[in-house]
Amino acid sequence: MLQDLVATGPMLAAMAVAALAGLVSFVSPCVLPVVPGYVSYVAGGPLLDEGVATRRRPVVKGTALFILGFASVFVAYGALFGGLGATLQSSQAVLTRVLGVVVVVMGLVFAGWLPRSQRQMLPRLRPKSGLVGAPLMGVTFGLGWTPCLGPTLATVQTLAFTEASAGRGATLAAVYAAGLGLPFIAVGLGMRRALTATQWARGHTVGIKRAGAVMLITTGLLLATGVWDHLMRGLQSTISGYTTVL
């Protein structure tokens, strides 16, 4: 069943875009600055202590539970959009082009080339720090940062719509969550080095935003012009005609 969900050309291409969108979200100015604080919170305390090497297990567990929390929110979004794609399949071609235009606009917003009223709904809920509160903090992060992640989430949700399946939409959202979440674990495991990397990223915010915007705008243009469908049909035909040697 899982193989049927992911082993097609269009789905594989969409998963690659979703993973990249998740990574772009992680290095965005509204997420990157709060990463050390969140990782410390879900790990149950500061990570720059001398004994940090002995605390890797709770760091990984806490961060993984945190990721599962916000992944559940994004997977629900993906399943919803995938289900809508299946329900509205008769007019999917037109709606996909409209959503493609939306993705282009979101890319322009992400780059800062259009004015935006993008407020972070900072969660008021403060679950207990550590493993117990980590999943709930993840859910809170997923809900609270959704407006901030709007441009990249719009891309993933549009791709989920084009796949016209709740299962495929959920899969794309899970891949997006992995692209966003795995760097959190990397930060927890190598906090000092990660802080250096995040400082570098903060110093190159404009370049990172523009690179992410190019990815979003390109995907949106492909969807809006129908080129995405053409490319995906060709890729699917290539894959379906491939046979293994063994």
Coordinates of C-alpha atoms in Angstrom, one line a residue:
M1 CA 0.0 0.0 0.0
L2 CA 2.8 2.4 1.0
Q3 CA 4.6 1.6 -2.3
D4 CA 1.5 2.5 -4.2
L5 CA 1.4 5.9 -2.5
V6 CA 5.0 6.9 -3.2
A7 CA 6.4 4.9 -6.1
T8 CA 5.2 7.2 -9.0
G9 CA 7.1 9.8 -10.9
P10 CA 4.8 12.7 -9.9
M11 CA 4.7 11.7 -6.3
L12 CA 8.5 11.3 -6.1
A13 CA 9.0 14.7 -7.6
A14 CA 6.5 16.3 -5.3
M15 CA 8.2 14.6 -2.3
A16 CA 11.5 16.1 -3.3
V17 CA 9.9 19.6 -3.5
A18 CA 8.2 19.0 -0.1
A19 CA 11.5 18.1 1.5
L20 CA 13.2 21.1 0.1
A21 CA 10.3 23.3 1.2
G22 CA 10.7 21.9 4.8
L23 CA 14.4 22.8 4.8
V24 CA 13.7 26.3 3.4
S25 CA 11.2 26.7 6.3
F26 CA 13.8 25.7 8.8
V27 CA 16.3 28.4 7.7
S28 CA 13.7 31.1 7.3
P29 CA 14.0 34.1 9.6
C30 CA 10.9 33.2 11.5
V31 CA 12.0 29.7 12.5
L32 CA 15.8 29.7 12.7
P33 CA 16.2 32.2 15.6
V34 CA 13.9 30.2 17.9
V35 CA 15.5 26.7 17.2
P36 CA 18.0 26.7 20.1
G37 CA 15.3 27.7 22.5
Y38 CA 12.9 25.1 21.4
V39 CA 15.5 22.3 21.4
S40 CA 16.6 23.3 24.9
Y41 CA 13.0 23.4 26.1
V42 CA 12.0 20.0 24.8
A43 CA 15.2 18.5 26.1
G44 CA 14.5 19.6 29.6
G45 CA 17.3 22.2 30.0
P46 CA 20.2 24.1 28.6
L47 CA 22.3 22.2 26.1
L48 CA 25.5 24.1 26.4
D49 CA 26.5 22.7 29.7
E50 CA 29.8 20.8 30.1
G51 CA 27.9 17.5 30.4
V52 CA 25.9 17.9 27.2
A53 CA 27.6 14.9 25.6
T54 CA 26.0 12.6 28.2
R55 CA 22.5 14.1 27.5
R56 CA 22.2 13.1 23.8
R57 CA 19.5 10.5 24.4
P58 CA 17.0 12.8 26.0
V59 CA 17.8 15.5 23.4
V60 CA 17.0 13.1 20.6
K61 CA 13.9 11.8 22.3
G62 CA 12.6 15.2 23.2
T63 CA 13.3 16.6 19.8
A64 CA 11.7 13.6 18.0
L65 CA 8.6 13.9 20.1
F66 CA 8.5 17.7 19.3
I67 CA 8.8 16.9 15.6
L68 CA 6.0 14.3 15.8
G69 CA 3.8 17.0 17.4
F70 CA 4.1 19.5 14.6
A71 CA 4.2 16.7 12.0
S72 CA 0.7 15.6 13.1
V73 CA -0.6 19.1 12.4
F74 CA 1.0 19.3 9.0
V75 CA -0.1 15.7 8.0
A76 CA -3.7 16.7 8.9
Y77 CA -3.4 19.7 6.6
G78 CA -1.9 17.5 3.8
A79 CA -4.6 14.9 4.1
L80 CA -7.3 17.6 4.0
F81 CA -5.9 19.1 0.8
G82 CA -5.3 15.7 -0.8
G83 CA -8.9 14.8 0.0
L84 CA -10.2 18.0 -1.5
G85 CA -8.2 17.2 -4.7
A86 CA -9.9 13.9 -5.0
T87 CA -13.3 15.4 -4.3
L88 CA -12.8 18.3 -6.9
Q89 CA -11.1 16.1 -9.5
S90 CA -13.4 17.2 -12.3
S91 CA -12.2 20.7 -12.0
Q92 CA -8.7 19.9 -10.8
A93 CA -6.8 21.3 -13.8
V94 CA -8.3 24.8 -13.4
L95 CA -7.9 24.8 -9.6
T96 CA -4.3 23.6 -9.9
R97 CA -3.5 26.6 -12.1
V98 CA -5.2 29.0 -9.7
L99 CA -3.3 27.4 -6.8
G100 CA -0.1 27.7 -8.8
V101 CA -0.6 31.5 -9.1
V102 CA -1.1 31.5 -5.3
V103 CA 2.2 29.7 -4.8
V104 CA 3.9 32.3 -7.0
V105 CA 2.5 35.1 -4.9
M106 CA 3.6 33.2 -1.7
G107 CA 7.1 33.0 -3.2
L108 CA 7.1 36.8 -3.7
V109 CA 5.9 37.3 -0.2
F110 CA 8.6 34.9 1.2
A111 CA 11.3 36.9 -0.6
G112 CA 9.9 40.1 0.8
W113 CA 9.1 41.5 -2.6
L114 CA 5.4 42.0 -1.7
P115 CA 4.1 43.6 1.5
R116 CA 2.7 41.0 3.9
S117 CA 0.7 41.0 7.1
Q118 CA 2.2 37.8 8.4
R119 CA 1.9 37.7 12.1
Q120 CA 3.2 34.8 14.2
M121 CA 0.4 33.6 16.5
L122 CA 2.8 33.0 19.3
P123 CA 1.3 30.2 21.4
R124 CA 0.3 31.1 24.9
L125 CA 0.3 27.5 26.0
R126 CA 3.5 26.5 27.7
P127 CA 3.6 22.8 28.3
K128 CA 6.0 21.4 30.9
S129 CA 9.5 21.3 29.5
G130 CA 11.1 17.9 28.8
L131 CA 9.8 14.7 27.3
V132 CA 6.4 14.9 28.8
G133 CA 5.6 18.3 27.2
A134 CA 7.5 17.9 24.0
P135 CA 4.7 16.5 21.8
L136 CA 2.3 19.2 23.0
M137 CA 4.9 21.8 22.4
G138 CA 5.3 20.4 18.9
V139 CA 1.6 20.7 18.2
T140 CA 1.6 24.3 19.6
F141 CA 4.5 25.1 17.3
G142 CA 2.7 23.6 14.3
L143 CA -0.4 25.7 15.0
G144 CA 1.3 28.9 16.1
W145 CA 3.9 29.0 13.3
T146 CA 1.5 28.1 10.4
P147 CA 1.0 31.8 9.4
C148 CA 4.8 32.2 9.4
L149 CA 5.3 29.0 7.3
G150 CA 2.5 30.0 4.9
P151 CA 4.5 30.4 1.7
T152 CA 6.2 27.0 2.0
L153 CA 3.1 25.2 3.3
A154 CA 1.1 26.6 0.4
T155 CA 3.4 24.9 -2.0
V156 CA 3.1 21.5 -0.2
Q157 CA -0.6 21.8 0.1
T158 CA -1.0 22.6 -3.6
L159 CA 1.1 19.6 -4.5
A160 CA -1.1 17.5 -2.1
F161 CA -4.1 18.8 -4.0
T162 CA -2.7 17.8 -7.4
E163 CA -2.0 14.3 -6.1
A164 CA -5.8 14.0 -5.4
S165 CA -5.4 11.6 -2.5
A166 CA -5.7 12.1 1.3
G167 CA -2.9 9.4 1.7
R168 CA -0.6 11.1 -0.7
G169 CA -1.3 14.5 0.7
A170 CA -0.5 13.2 4.2
T171 CA 2.7 11.6 2.9
L172 CA 3.8 14.9 1.3
A173 CA 3.1 16.7 4.5
A174 CA 5.1 14.1 6.5
V175 CA 8.1 14.6 4.1
Y176 CA 7.8 18.4 4.6
A177 CA 7.8 17.9 8.4
A178 CA 10.9 15.7 8.1
G179 CA 12.7 18.4 6.0
L180 CA 11.8 20.9 8.7
G181 CA 12.3 18.7 11.7
L182 CA 15.5 16.7 11.1
P183 CA 17.7 19.9 11.3
F184 CA 16.2 20.3 14.8
I185 CA 17.8 17.0 15.8
A186 CA 21.0 18.0 14.2
V187 CA 21.0 21.2 16.3
G188 CA 20.4 19.2 19.5
L189 CA 23.2 16.7 18.8
G190 CA 25.8 19.4 17.8
M191 CA 24.6 22.5 19.6
R192 CA 27.8 24.5 19.6
R193 CA 28.6 23.8 15.9
A194 CA 24.9 24.3 15.1
L195 CA 24.9 27.7 16.7
T196 CA 27.8 28.7 14.5
A197 CA 25.9 27.5 11.4
T198 CA 22.8 29.3 12.4
Q199 CA 24.8 32.5 12.9
W200 CA 26.1 32.1 9.4
A201 CA 22.6 31.6 8.1
R202 CA 21.4 34.7 9.9
G203 CA 24.1 36.6 8.2
H204 CA 22.9 35.4 4.8
T205 CA 19.2 35.8 5.4
V206 CA 18.6 37.7 2.2
G207 CA 20.3 35.2 0.0
I208 CA 18.6 32.2 1.7
K209 CA 15.2 33.9 1.4
R210 CA 15.7 34.6 -2.3
A211 CA 16.9 31.1 -3.1
G212 CA 13.8 29.7 -1.3
A213 CA 11.6 32.2 -3.1
V214 CA 13.0 31.1 -6.5
M215 CA 12.1 27.5 -5.6
L216 CA 8.6 28.5 -4.6
I217 CA 8.0 30.7 -7.6
T218 CA 9.4 28.2 -10.1
T219 CA 7.1 25.5 -8.7
G220 CA 4.2 27.8 -8.8
L221 CA 4.9 28.8 -12.5
L222 CA 5.1 25.1 -13.4
L223 CA 1.8 24.4 -11.8
A224 CA 0.1 27.6 -13.2
T225 CA 1.2 27.0 -16.8
G226 CA 0.4 23.3 -16.8
V227 CA 4.1 22.4 -17.4
W228 CA 4.2 20.5 -14.1
D229 CA 1.5 18.1 -15.3
H230 CA 3.3 17.7 -18.7
L231 CA 6.6 16.9 -17.0
M232 CA 5.0 14.6 -14.5
R233 CA 3.2 12.6 -17.2
G234 CA 6.5 12.2 -19.0
L235 CA 8.2 11.1 -15.8
Q236 CA 5.5 8.7 -14.9
S237 CA 5.6 7.2 -18.4
T238 CA 9.4 6.7 -18.1
I239 CA 9.1 5.1 -14.7
S240 CA 6.2 2.8 -15.7
G241 CA 8.2 1.6 -18.7
Y242 CA 11.3 0.8 -16.6
T243 CA 12.0 -2.8 -15.7
T244 CA 14.6 -4.1 -13.4
V245 CA 17.3 -6.4 -14.6
L246 CA 16.9 -8.9 -11.8

